[in-house]
Amino acid sequence: MQILRKTNLKALAKAHALGQEGVIALIERKGLEGRGGAAFPTGKKWRTCHDTQADERFVVCNADEGEPGTFKDKFIILNNPKTMIEGILIAAYAIGAKRCFIYLRGEYEFLRPKLQRQVKSMLKRAKTDVTIEIVRGAGAYICGESTALLQSLQGNRGTAMSKPPNPTRNGLWGKPTMINNVETLTCAAQAVLFDNWKPEVRLFSLSGNIQNPGVYEFPIGVKMSKVIKAANPKRKLKAVSFGCFGGIMPVDENMAITPETLMMEKCHHGAYSIIFADETNNVVDLSLSIAKFYTYESCGKCTPCREGTVRMLNLLRKIHSGEGSREDLPILCELANHIQETALCGLGQTCGNHVLTSILHFPQDYEAYFSKK
Amino acid sequence: MSERTNLMEGGKDEILLNVLHRAQEKHGYLSESVLKKISSKYSIPIAKLYGVVKFYTMFHTEPQGKNIIEICGSPSCVLNNGISLEQFLKSELKIKIGETTQDKLFSLYKTSCIGCCDEAPAMLLNRKPCTRLTIDSLKATIENLRKEAGEKKE
Ligand code: SF4
Ligand code: FES
């Protein structure tokens, strides 16, 4: 796997040789995009951070991987943490930061003792005055969102803030702050060192009703049939959900998985987390478990998301209990659309996707509950 | 953006989350007196501190059971029989989600995805993942913890 290639501090040495401008230009040329789900060009982000006037800058490695069905960052922290740490040091050098953080989700506490030792040994080996502190999250999905993460890091409630200001210019304690995800930083080190590093290769987290769940590498554009073959389902598959926010769609073996083909089905690739559900499931049940997730994780700051997620959940519960009717579906869609249009942050803006796509692609599953009446 | 004064100690900023985690590990939970100490040590108003603590599901302001179970309720686990495990835990421990058993041995919570979907269904037991759960494996785990506690008493 490309993601497992070790850089052994050679990438950092190369970055030093290239200079700040050189390493930023290299990352831009290599076409690295953020791997947390938003796919923003990494080089551009580094450049903005570097070019913003300030006496101090920070790097934050976002290890608050919380999107259901996603475990690729855990895989990296377990299997190639030193390359990730080197990525942090390269980012720090590129933008001129001395103080860096790893925001590690509370659910990954079991990874922390070893990671702490590795950070210590890498800093020593790199003979650097840069510091890397591990910040322990405490169970809030929203803290993976950059503005909420910064609030959390600064000792506040981890609620999302409106942008601008963009954290890259005005982040921690008002200073330019570069927030990059675990996979992005690991790839940054590899992209700097290896000439044959491929930007289109992505980590896929596969889970659900399959016999070979795990982290796989595929290029963007891979055929769904190939992914399914690796996943090895026991029974016939019915639906795939792209994490929680990416939407639910029928399994189409012939589809090439790209952001564009998914968009045509009103789905989003996110962090390429694919949850498979087989034919024994009703998609409404899947949607219900996703709705519970959003109700639980909404940070409560804005009304449409705080109240709307509860109302969507209640409607789905009603349908699930056999008390619903066809008239509930337009209400559900209206709610979902309304929340998405008015919510402040990415959580609210995507929390209705599963409802919209499950009604679009699986009306028969809703019908099955209506006819139970 | 918040100013940077409140967590300065000996010239080194401390991250509040880390301070709270350490305090909770030491005292079992974040009691009023523990929070008051943190409040005065770092000059953070107690109301603000309480607001922060209440925001995060992993911080507790009430005494907890000796063992904290957090069962995953997200899709990959639900698709792999997760709901029946939750029901089993509730009936075996005779408590609801968010409660602590009378013998103070277990507290039960539901959590969003813990990133163990590749080994679903999963839960955290005292912050460590237990994966590929079955009712039998859960039963055995709970029996062991009960036995351990019983032996310590004797
Ligand atoms: S959209 Fe939801 S999660 Fe985002 S800020 Fe508003 S309430 Fe919080
Ligand atoms: S869905 Fe349960 S661990 Fe991810």
Coordinates of C-alpha atoms and ligand atoms in Angstrom, one line a residue:
Chain A
M1 CA 0.0 0.0 0.0
Q2 CA 1.2 3.5 -0.8
I3 CA 0.0 4.8 2.5
L4 CA 2.3 2.4 4.4
R5 CA 5.5 3.6 2.7
K6 CA 7.9 5.0 5.3
T7 CA 9.8 8.2 4.8
N8 CA 12.3 7.9 7.6
L9 CA 12.9 11.6 8.0
K10 CA 14.2 11.8 4.4
A11 CA 11.1 13.7 3.4
L12 CA 11.8 16.3 6.1
A13 CA 15.4 16.6 4.9
K14 CA 14.2 17.1 1.4
A15 CA 11.8 19.7 2.5
H16 CA 14.6 21.6 4.3
A17 CA 16.7 21.5 1.1
L18 CA 13.8 22.8 -1.0
G19 CA 13.0 25.7 1.3
Q20 CA 9.6 26.8 2.4
E21 CA 8.5 28.1 -1.0
G22 CA 9.9 25.0 -2.7
V23 CA 8.1 22.5 -0.5
I24 CA 4.7 24.4 -0.8
A25 CA 5.1 24.5 -4.6
L26 CA 5.9 20.8 -4.6
I27 CA 2.8 19.9 -2.7
E28 CA 0.8 22.1 -5.1
R29 CA 2.3 20.3 -8.1
K30 CA 1.6 16.9 -6.7
G31 CA -2.1 17.6 -6.5
L32 CA -2.6 16.6 -2.9
E33 CA -6.1 17.3 -1.6
G34 CA -7.4 17.2 2.0
R35 CA -8.4 13.7 2.9
G36 CA -10.8 14.5 5.7
G37 CA -13.7 14.7 3.3
A38 CA -13.7 18.3 2.0
A39 CA -10.9 17.7 -0.7
F40 CA -9.5 21.2 -0.5
P41 CA -6.1 21.6 -2.2
T42 CA -3.5 21.1 0.5
G43 CA -0.8 23.2 -1.2
K44 CA -3.2 26.2 -1.5
K45 CA -4.0 25.9 2.2
W46 CA -0.3 25.8 3.2
R47 CA 0.4 28.8 1.0
T48 CA -2.4 30.9 2.5
C49 CA -1.2 30.1 6.0
H50 CA 2.4 30.9 5.1
D51 CA 1.5 34.2 3.4
T52 CA -0.7 35.5 6.3
Q53 CA 1.2 38.0 8.3
A54 CA 1.7 36.8 11.9
D55 CA 4.3 36.5 14.6
E56 CA 3.2 32.9 15.4
R57 CA 1.5 30.1 13.5
F58 CA 0.2 26.6 14.4
V59 CA -0.3 23.2 12.8
V60 CA -3.1 20.9 14.0
C61 CA -3.2 17.3 12.9
N62 CA -6.9 16.4 12.9
A63 CA -7.1 12.9 14.4
D64 CA -10.8 13.4 15.4
E65 CA -11.9 10.8 12.9
G66 CA -15.6 10.3 13.8
E67 CA -17.6 9.8 10.6
P68 CA -19.4 6.5 11.1
G69 CA -17.9 3.8 8.9
T70 CA -14.5 5.6 8.9
F71 CA -11.4 4.0 10.4
K72 CA -8.6 4.8 8.0
D73 CA -6.9 7.4 10.2
K74 CA -6.8 4.8 13.0
F75 CA -5.2 2.4 10.5
I76 CA -2.5 5.0 9.8
I77 CA -1.8 5.8 13.4
L78 CA -1.5 2.1 14.1
N79 CA 0.6 1.3 11.0
N80 CA 2.6 4.3 9.9
P81 CA 2.5 6.9 12.7
K82 CA 6.1 8.1 12.1
T83 CA 5.4 9.1 8.6
M84 CA 2.3 11.0 9.8
I85 CA 4.5 12.8 12.4
E86 CA 7.0 13.6 9.8
G87 CA 4.2 15.1 7.7
I88 CA 3.4 17.4 10.7
L89 CA 7.0 18.5 10.9
I90 CA 7.1 19.2 7.1
A91 CA 3.9 21.3 7.4
A92 CA 5.3 23.1 10.4
Y93 CA 8.5 23.9 8.4
A94 CA 6.6 25.0 5.3
I95 CA 4.4 27.5 7.1
G96 CA 6.8 28.5 9.8
A97 CA 5.1 27.0 12.9
K98 CA 6.9 26.0 16.1
R99 CA 4.0 24.6 18.0
C100 CA 1.9 21.7 16.7
F101 CA -1.0 19.7 18.1
I102 CA -2.5 16.3 17.4
Y103 CA -6.2 16.4 18.2
L104 CA -6.9 12.8 19.0
R105 CA -10.5 11.7 19.5
G106 CA -11.4 10.4 22.9
E107 CA -12.5 7.1 21.4
Y108 CA -8.9 6.6 20.3
E109 CA -7.5 7.0 23.8
F110 CA -6.1 3.5 23.5
L111 CA -3.8 4.7 20.7
R112 CA -2.4 7.6 22.8
P113 CA 0.4 6.1 24.9
K114 CA 2.2 4.6 22.0
L115 CA 1.7 7.6 19.8
Q116 CA 3.1 9.8 22.6
R117 CA 6.3 7.7 22.6
Q118 CA 6.6 7.9 18.9
V119 CA 6.2 11.7 18.9
K120 CA 8.9 12.0 21.5
S121 CA 11.3 9.8 19.6
M122 CA 10.6 11.5 16.3
L123 CA 11.2 14.9 17.7
K124 CA 14.5 13.7 19.2
R125 CA 15.6 12.1 16.0
A126 CA 14.7 15.1 13.9
K127 CA 16.7 17.4 16.3
T128 CA 14.0 20.1 16.1
D129 CA 12.8 22.7 18.4
V130 CA 9.2 22.2 17.1
T131 CA 6.8 20.8 19.7
I132 CA 3.9 18.4 19.1
E133 CA 1.3 18.1 21.9
I134 CA -1.5 15.5 21.9
V135 CA -4.8 16.9 22.8
R136 CA -7.4 14.4 24.1
G137 CA -10.8 14.8 22.6
A138 CA -13.8 13.9 24.8
G139 CA -16.5 12.4 22.6
A140 CA -17.9 15.1 20.3
Y141 CA -18.2 14.3 16.6
I142 CA -18.5 18.0 15.8
C143 CA -15.0 18.6 16.9
G144 CA -13.7 17.1 13.7
E145 CA -15.1 20.3 12.0
S146 CA -12.3 22.8 11.9
T147 CA -13.9 25.7 13.7
A148 CA -15.3 23.5 16.4
L149 CA -12.0 21.8 16.8
L150 CA -10.3 25.1 17.4
Q151 CA -12.9 26.1 20.0
S152 CA -12.3 22.8 21.7
L153 CA -8.5 23.2 21.6
Q154 CA -8.9 26.6 23.2
G155 CA -10.8 25.2 26.1
N156 CA -14.3 26.1 25.0
R157 CA -17.4 24.1 24.2
G158 CA -16.7 22.5 20.8
T159 CA -19.4 24.3 18.8
A160 CA -18.9 25.3 15.2
M161 CA -18.3 29.0 14.3
S162 CA -19.3 30.8 11.2
K163 CA -16.6 31.4 8.5
P164 CA -14.9 33.7 7.8
P165 CA -12.7 34.1 9.6
N166 CA -11.1 31.1 8.1
P167 CA -8.8 29.2 10.6
T168 CA -6.0 29.2 8.0
R169 CA -5.7 33.0 8.4
N170 CA -7.3 33.4 11.9
G171 CA -7.3 30.3 14.0
L172 CA -5.9 29.3 17.4
W173 CA -5.6 32.4 19.6
G174 CA -6.3 34.5 16.5
K175 CA -3.2 33.2 14.7
P176 CA -2.9 31.5 11.3
T177 CA -3.5 27.8 11.9
M178 CA -3.1 24.9 9.5
I179 CA -5.5 22.1 10.2
N180 CA -4.8 18.9 8.2
N181 CA -6.2 15.5 8.6
V182 CA -4.0 12.4 9.5
E183 CA -4.1 10.9 6.0
T184 CA -3.4 14.3 4.4
L185 CA -0.3 14.9 6.5
T186 CA 1.0 11.3 6.0
C187 CA 0.5 11.7 2.2
A188 CA 2.3 15.1 2.4
A189 CA 5.4 13.4 3.6
Q190 CA 5.2 10.7 1.0
A191 CA 4.4 13.2 -1.8
V192 CA 7.5 15.2 -0.9
L193 CA 9.8 12.2 -1.0
F194 CA 8.5 9.8 -3.6
D195 CA 8.5 10.7 -7.3
N196 CA 6.0 8.0 -8.1
W197 CA 3.5 9.0 -5.4
K198 CA 0.0 8.9 -6.9
P199 CA -2.6 11.5 -5.8
E200 CA -5.6 9.4 -7.1
V201 CA -4.9 6.5 -4.8
R202 CA -7.3 6.7 -1.8
L203 CA -8.0 4.8 1.3
F204 CA -11.4 3.2 1.5
S205 CA -13.0 2.1 4.8
L206 CA -15.3 -0.8 4.0
S207 CA -17.7 -2.2 6.6
G208 CA -21.3 -3.4 7.1
N209 CA -22.7 -6.7 5.9
I210 CA -19.4 -8.0 4.4
Q211 CA -16.9 -10.7 5.3
N212 CA -13.7 -8.7 4.6
P213 CA -14.2 -5.4 6.3
G214 CA -11.1 -3.2 6.5
V215 CA -9.0 -0.4 5.0
Y216 CA -8.2 -0.8 1.3
E217 CA -6.5 1.3 -1.3
F218 CA -8.2 2.0 -4.6
P219 CA -7.7 4.7 -7.2
I220 CA -10.6 7.2 -7.7
G221 CA -12.7 5.8 -10.6
V222 CA -12.4 2.2 -9.4
K223 CA -15.4 0.0 -10.4
M224 CA -17.9 -0.8 -7.7
S225 CA -17.6 -4.4 -8.7
K226 CA -13.9 -4.5 -7.7
V227 CA -14.6 -2.9 -4.3
I228 CA -17.4 -5.4 -3.7
K229 CA -15.1 -8.3 -4.6
A230 CA -12.6 -7.2 -2.0
A231 CA -15.4 -6.6 0.6
N232 CA -16.7 -10.2 0.0
P233 CA -20.4 -10.0 1.0
K234 CA -22.1 -13.1 2.2
R235 CA -25.5 -12.3 0.7
K236 CA -26.7 -10.2 -2.2
L237 CA -26.0 -6.5 -1.5
K238 CA -28.8 -3.9 -1.6
A239 CA -27.5 -0.5 -0.6
V240 CA -24.3 1.4 0.1
S241 CA -24.1 4.4 2.5
F242 CA -21.1 6.7 2.2
G243 CA -20.4 7.2 5.9
C244 CA -23.4 9.0 7.4
F245 CA -23.4 12.2 5.5
G246 CA -22.7 11.0 2.0
G247 CA -26.1 9.5 1.3
I248 CA -27.5 6.0 0.5
M249 CA -27.7 4.5 -2.9
P250 CA -28.4 1.2 -4.6
V251 CA -25.5 -1.0 -5.4
D252 CA -24.5 -0.5 -9.0
E253 CA -21.7 -2.9 -9.9
N254 CA -20.8 -1.1 -13.1
M255 CA -20.4 2.3 -11.6
A256 CA -17.0 3.9 -11.5
I257 CA -16.6 5.5 -8.1
T258 CA -15.8 9.2 -8.7
P259 CA -17.1 12.4 -7.0
E260 CA -19.0 13.1 -10.2
T261 CA -20.7 9.7 -10.6
L262 CA -21.8 9.8 -7.0
M263 CA -23.0 13.4 -7.4
M264 CA -25.4 12.1 -10.1
E265 CA -26.9 9.8 -7.5
K266 CA -27.1 12.8 -5.1
C267 CA -24.3 11.1 -3.0
H268 CA -21.0 12.4 -1.8
H269 CA -17.8 10.4 -1.5
G270 CA -16.7 12.1 1.8
A271 CA -13.7 10.1 3.1
Y272 CA -14.5 7.1 0.9
S273 CA -16.2 5.2 3.8
I274 CA -18.6 2.6 2.3
I275 CA -21.1 0.9 4.5
F276 CA -22.7 -2.1 2.8
A277 CA -26.2 -3.3 3.6
D278 CA -27.4 -6.5 2.2
E279 CA -30.8 -7.6 1.0
T280 CA -32.0 -8.6 4.4
N281 CA -32.2 -5.0 5.4
N282 CA -34.8 -2.3 5.0
V283 CA -33.1 1.0 4.1
V284 CA -35.4 2.9 6.5
D285 CA -33.7 1.1 9.4
L286 CA -30.4 2.3 8.1
S287 CA -31.7 5.8 7.8
L288 CA -33.1 5.6 11.3
S289 CA -29.7 4.7 12.8
I290 CA -28.1 7.6 10.9
A291 CA -30.8 10.0 12.1
K292 CA -30.1 8.9 15.7
F293 CA -26.4 9.7 15.1
Y294 CA -27.2 13.3 13.9
T295 CA -29.6 14.0 16.7
Y296 CA -27.0 12.9 19.2
E297 CA -24.1 14.8 17.6
S298 CA -25.7 18.1 16.6
C299 CA -23.8 20.7 18.7
G300 CA -27.0 22.6 19.3
K301 CA -25.8 26.0 18.3
C302 CA -28.3 26.7 15.5
T303 CA -32.0 26.0 15.7
P304 CA -32.7 24.3 12.3
C305 CA -30.1 21.6 13.0
R306 CA -30.8 21.2 16.7
E307 CA -34.6 20.9 16.3
G308 CA -34.7 19.6 12.8
T309 CA -32.6 16.5 13.4
V310 CA -35.0 15.6 16.3
R311 CA -38.0 16.1 14.1
M312 CA -36.5 14.0 11.3
L313 CA -35.7 11.3 13.8
N314 CA -39.3 11.3 15.2
L315 CA -40.8 11.1 11.8
L316 CA -38.6 8.1 10.9
R317 CA -39.4 6.5 14.2
K318 CA -43.1 6.9 13.4
I319 CA -42.7 5.3 10.0
H320 CA -40.5 2.6 11.4
S321 CA -43.2 1.7 14.0
G322 CA -45.7 1.3 11.2
E323 CA -47.6 4.5 12.1
G324 CA -46.4 6.5 9.2
S325 CA -48.0 7.3 5.9
R326 CA -47.0 8.5 2.4
E327 CA -47.8 12.1 3.5
D328 CA -44.8 12.0 5.9
L329 CA -42.3 11.7 3.0
P330 CA -42.7 15.3 1.6
I331 CA -42.5 16.6 5.1
L332 CA -39.3 14.7 5.7
C333 CA -37.8 16.0 2.5
E334 CA -38.9 19.6 3.2
L335 CA -37.3 19.3 6.7
A336 CA -34.1 17.9 5.3
N337 CA -33.8 20.6 2.6
H338 CA -34.6 23.3 5.0
I339 CA -32.0 22.3 7.5
Q340 CA -29.4 21.9 4.8
E341 CA -30.0 25.4 3.5
T342 CA -30.0 27.2 6.8
A343 CA -27.5 25.3 9.0
L344 CA -24.3 26.9 10.0
C345 CA -21.8 24.1 9.5
G346 CA -21.1 21.0 7.5
L347 CA -22.9 18.7 10.0
G348 CA -26.2 20.4 9.6
Q349 CA -25.7 21.0 5.9
T350 CA -25.4 17.3 5.2
C351 CA -27.5 15.8 7.9
G352 CA -30.5 15.3 5.7
N353 CA -28.7 13.5 2.8
H354 CA -29.5 10.1 4.1
V355 CA -33.2 10.9 4.2
L356 CA -33.3 12.6 0.7
T357 CA -31.3 9.8 -0.9
S358 CA -33.1 6.9 0.8
I359 CA -36.5 8.3 -0.3
L360 CA -35.2 8.9 -3.8
H361 CA -33.6 5.5 -4.3
F362 CA -35.6 3.2 -2.0
P363 CA -39.3 4.3 -2.0
Q364 CA -40.3 0.7 -1.9
D365 CA -38.6 0.3 1.5
Y366 CA -40.8 3.1 2.9
E367 CA -43.8 1.6 1.2
A368 CA -43.1 -1.7 3.0
Y369 CA -43.6 0.1 6.4
F370 CA -46.7 2.0 5.2
S371 CA -48.4 -1.2 4.2
K372 CA -47.7 -2.8 7.5
K373 CA -50.4 -0.6 9.0
Chain B
M1 CA -11.5 34.3 19.4
S2 CA -10.6 33.6 23.0
E3 CA -7.6 35.2 24.6
R4 CA -4.8 33.1 25.8
T5 CA -4.5 34.1 29.4
N6 CA -6.6 31.5 31.2
L7 CA -4.4 28.5 31.1
M8 CA -0.9 30.0 31.6
E9 CA 1.1 28.1 34.1
G10 CA 4.8 28.5 34.5
G11 CA 5.0 30.0 31.1
K12 CA 3.4 27.0 29.4
D13 CA -0.1 27.0 28.1
E14 CA -2.1 23.9 29.1
I15 CA -4.9 22.5 27.1
L16 CA -8.1 22.5 29.2
L17 CA -9.3 19.2 27.8
N18 CA -6.1 17.4 28.9
V19 CA -6.4 19.0 32.4
L20 CA -10.0 17.8 32.7
H21 CA -9.1 14.2 31.5
R22 CA -6.3 14.0 34.0
A23 CA -8.6 15.2 36.8
Q24 CA -11.3 12.8 35.9
E25 CA -8.8 9.9 35.8
K26 CA -7.6 10.8 39.2
H27 CA -10.9 11.4 40.9
G28 CA -13.2 9.1 38.9
Y29 CA -15.5 12.0 38.0
L30 CA -15.5 15.7 37.9
S31 CA -17.2 16.6 41.1
E32 CA -18.1 20.1 42.1
S33 CA -15.0 20.4 44.4
V34 CA -12.7 19.2 41.7
L35 CA -14.1 21.7 39.2
K36 CA -13.8 24.5 41.8
K37 CA -10.2 23.7 42.2
I38 CA -9.5 23.8 38.5
S39 CA -11.6 26.9 38.2
S40 CA -9.4 28.8 40.7
K41 CA -6.1 27.3 39.6
Y42 CA -6.6 28.4 36.0
S43 CA -8.9 31.4 36.6
I44 CA -11.8 30.0 34.6
P45 CA -15.2 31.0 35.8
I46 CA -16.9 27.9 37.2
A47 CA -20.0 28.5 35.1
K48 CA -17.9 28.4 31.9
L49 CA -16.0 25.4 33.1
Y50 CA -19.3 23.6 33.8
G51 CA -20.6 24.5 30.4
V52 CA -17.5 23.0 28.8
V53 CA -17.6 19.8 30.8
K54 CA -21.3 19.3 30.0
F55 CA -20.6 19.6 26.3
Y56 CA -18.5 16.5 26.1
T57 CA -20.0 13.1 26.5
M58 CA -16.8 11.6 28.0
F59 CA -16.8 13.9 31.0
H60 CA -18.9 13.0 34.0
T61 CA -20.1 15.2 36.8
E62 CA -21.7 12.3 38.7
P63 CA -19.9 9.3 40.3
Q64 CA -19.5 6.5 37.8
G65 CA -19.5 2.7 38.0
K66 CA -16.2 0.9 38.3
N67 CA -16.5 -0.1 34.7
I68 CA -17.8 2.2 32.0
I69 CA -19.4 0.5 28.9
E70 CA -20.0 2.5 25.8
I71 CA -21.8 0.5 23.2
C72 CA -21.7 1.7 19.6
G73 CA -25.1 2.5 18.0
S74 CA -23.8 3.6 14.6
P75 CA -24.7 1.9 11.3
S76 CA -21.9 -0.6 10.7
C77 CA -22.5 -2.0 14.2
V78 CA -26.3 -1.9 13.9
L79 CA -26.0 -3.8 10.6
N80 CA -24.0 -6.4 12.5
N81 CA -26.5 -7.1 15.3
G82 CA -25.6 -4.2 17.5
I83 CA -29.1 -3.5 18.6
S84 CA -29.5 -6.9 20.2
L85 CA -26.3 -6.4 22.1
E86 CA -27.6 -3.1 23.5
Q87 CA -30.8 -4.8 24.6
F88 CA -28.8 -7.6 26.2
L89 CA -26.7 -5.2 28.2
K90 CA -29.7 -3.3 29.4
S91 CA -31.5 -6.4 30.6
E92 CA -28.3 -8.1 32.0
L93 CA -27.3 -5.1 34.0
K94 CA -30.9 -4.1 34.7
I95 CA -30.2 -0.4 33.9
K96 CA -31.1 2.0 31.1
I97 CA -28.6 3.9 28.9
G98 CA -26.9 6.6 31.0
E99 CA -27.4 4.7 34.3
T100 CA -25.1 3.0 36.8
T101 CA -25.9 -0.4 38.4
Q102 CA -26.8 -0.4 42.1
D103 CA -23.6 -2.3 43.0
K104 CA -21.7 0.6 41.3
L105 CA -19.9 -2.0 39.1
F106 CA -21.2 -0.8 35.7
S107 CA -22.2 2.4 34.0
L108 CA -23.8 2.0 30.5
Y109 CA -23.6 4.5 27.7
K110 CA -24.4 4.5 24.0
T111 CA -21.7 6.0 21.7
S112 CA -21.4 7.1 18.1
C113 CA -19.0 5.1 15.9
I114 CA -15.8 4.3 17.7
G115 CA -13.9 3.5 14.5
C116 CA -14.0 -0.2 15.0
C117 CA -16.5 -0.8 12.2
D118 CA -14.1 -3.3 10.6
E119 CA -14.6 -5.4 13.7
A120 CA -18.2 -4.7 14.3
P121 CA -20.1 -4.9 16.5
A122 CA -18.0 -3.0 19.0
M123 CA -17.9 -1.2 22.3
L124 CA -15.5 0.6 24.6
L125 CA -14.9 -0.9 28.0
N126 CA -13.1 1.6 30.2
R127 CA -12.0 3.3 27.0
K128 CA -10.5 0.2 25.4
P129 CA -12.2 -1.3 22.4
C130 CA -13.9 -4.7 22.6
T131 CA -14.8 -6.0 19.2
R132 CA -16.6 -8.7 17.2
L133 CA -19.0 -8.9 20.1
T134 CA -21.5 -11.6 20.6
I135 CA -24.0 -12.1 23.4
D136 CA -21.9 -14.9 24.7
S137 CA -18.7 -12.9 24.7
L138 CA -20.5 -10.0 26.4
K139 CA -21.9 -12.4 29.0
A140 CA -18.4 -13.8 29.7
T141 CA -16.9 -10.3 30.0
I142 CA -19.5 -9.1 32.4
E143 CA -19.2 -12.3 34.5
N144 CA -15.4 -11.9 34.7
L145 CA -15.7 -8.3 35.9
R146 CA -18.3 -9.3 38.5
K147 CA -16.0 -12.1 39.6
E148 CA -13.0 -9.9 39.8
A149 CA -14.9 -7.4 41.9
G150 CA -16.2 -10.2 44.2
E151 CA -12.7 -11.5 44.8
K152 CA -11.4 -8.1 45.7
K153 CA -14.0 -7.7 48.3
E154 CA -13.1 -11.0 50.0
Ligands
SF4_1 S1 -25.4 23.0 11.9 FE1 -25.7 21.7 13.7 S2 -23.7 21.0 14.3 FE2 -23.4 22.7 12.9 S3 -23.3 24.5 14.2 FE3 -25.4 24.3 13.7 S4 -26.3 23.0 15.4 FE4 -24.1 22.8 15.5
FES2 S1 -20.2 1.9 13.5 FE1 -19.8 0.9 15.4 S2 -17.6 1.2 15.4 FE2 -18.1 2.2 13.6

